[in-house]
Each structure stands twice: as structure tokens, then as C-alpha cells.
Amino acid sequence: MERKLKVGDIVYGTVSGIQRYGVFVELDHGYQGLIHISEAKNGYVKNLHQIVHVGDRVRVMIIDINEYNQKISLSLRVLEQKNKSSILSGNRPKNLNKESRKKTFFTNHRSNIGFSTIKNELPYWIEEAKEKISKKK
């Protein structure tokens, strides 16, 4: 479970929530990430509920890991592009399109990076709340 994730990894997860702006995915490695609506698929997306549903298993690519706020950005669209390229060319593409190759992301692989699931954070939050209540008395 303590696998170090890095940009470019293709991972599996379960859709845990859907908002207007994106899809939250709980990854198999104990992390949580977000698929922004612009990374859901090519073209205009009116409603994310037409693409995925809560509980769906999804295969996503990690496109960014923000060390400072511990957020993982995911993409379904990049894998969709790769699959189309593979089908058209008959083999696996060596490079993504020019736009994808120009993107650079900062990642510190030595840090344990990613959203913690609510289950992992809840005991800490409860203790923190108890301390605040006891200070007010």
C-alpha cells in the first residue's frame, strides 16, 4: 500500500464522488485523486454522470502530484488518446502529442504524497476537535 506514485503512472481506482468540476477517485494504493472535468474525455463534457458513476472502477494516469497541498491530478483523457493512437497505428504509441510532451510537472518522489482518505484522517480530526473543546472549558 505504501507504493510511491509518480507522474506518468497508470493506476486503478474506484470513483468515490462526482462534482460539477471533476471526479474523485480513491486509488488502490490508499491515495485519493481528482479527475478534472477537462481531463475526463476529449471534447465538451456537459455532465460527468454520463461518463462515470460512483463505485465504478477506472484506469487513470497520474498527470500531476502537488507536493505542497498533497493533491494528485488524474486523467482519463490521456489514456483515451493513447488507445486511439494504438488502434490507428496498430501498435503502442512511443510519444504523446506535442501538447502533452510540453507539460512538465514537479514531483518529489521521496515524500509520501497524495490525499489521505477520510477514514485515515478521521481519528486525527476527532482528537483535534476534543482538544479545542477542552480548551474552551
Short mmCIF file of C-alpha atoms in Angstrom, two decimals, residues 12 16 29 37 39 43 47 59 76 96 109-110 116 124-125:
data_model
loop_
_atom_site.label_atom_id
_atom_site.label_comp_id
_atom_site.label_asym_id
_atom_site.label_seq_id
_atom_site.Cartn_x
_atom_site.Cartn_y
_atom_site.Cartn_z
CA TYR A 12 -6.63 1.76 -10.94
CA SER A 16 -15.80 7.90 -4.73
CA HIS A 29 -2.72 2.47 -3.17
CA ILE A 37 -13.70 17.72 -15.95
CA GLU A 39 -9.34 15.51 -18.22
CA GLY A 43 -14.32 17.37 -26.27
CA ASN A 47 -22.35 16.05 -17.31
CA ARG A 59 -7.97 3.14 -15.09
CA LEU A 76 -8.91 9.51 -18.30
CA LEU A 96 2.04 11.54 -26.73
CA HIS A 109 9.39 11.00 -5.05
CA ARG A 110 10.86 10.93 -1.54
CA SER A 116 -5.46 10.75 2.60
CA TYR A 124 -6.83 12.87 13.95
CA TRP A 125 -9.75 15.24 13.36
#
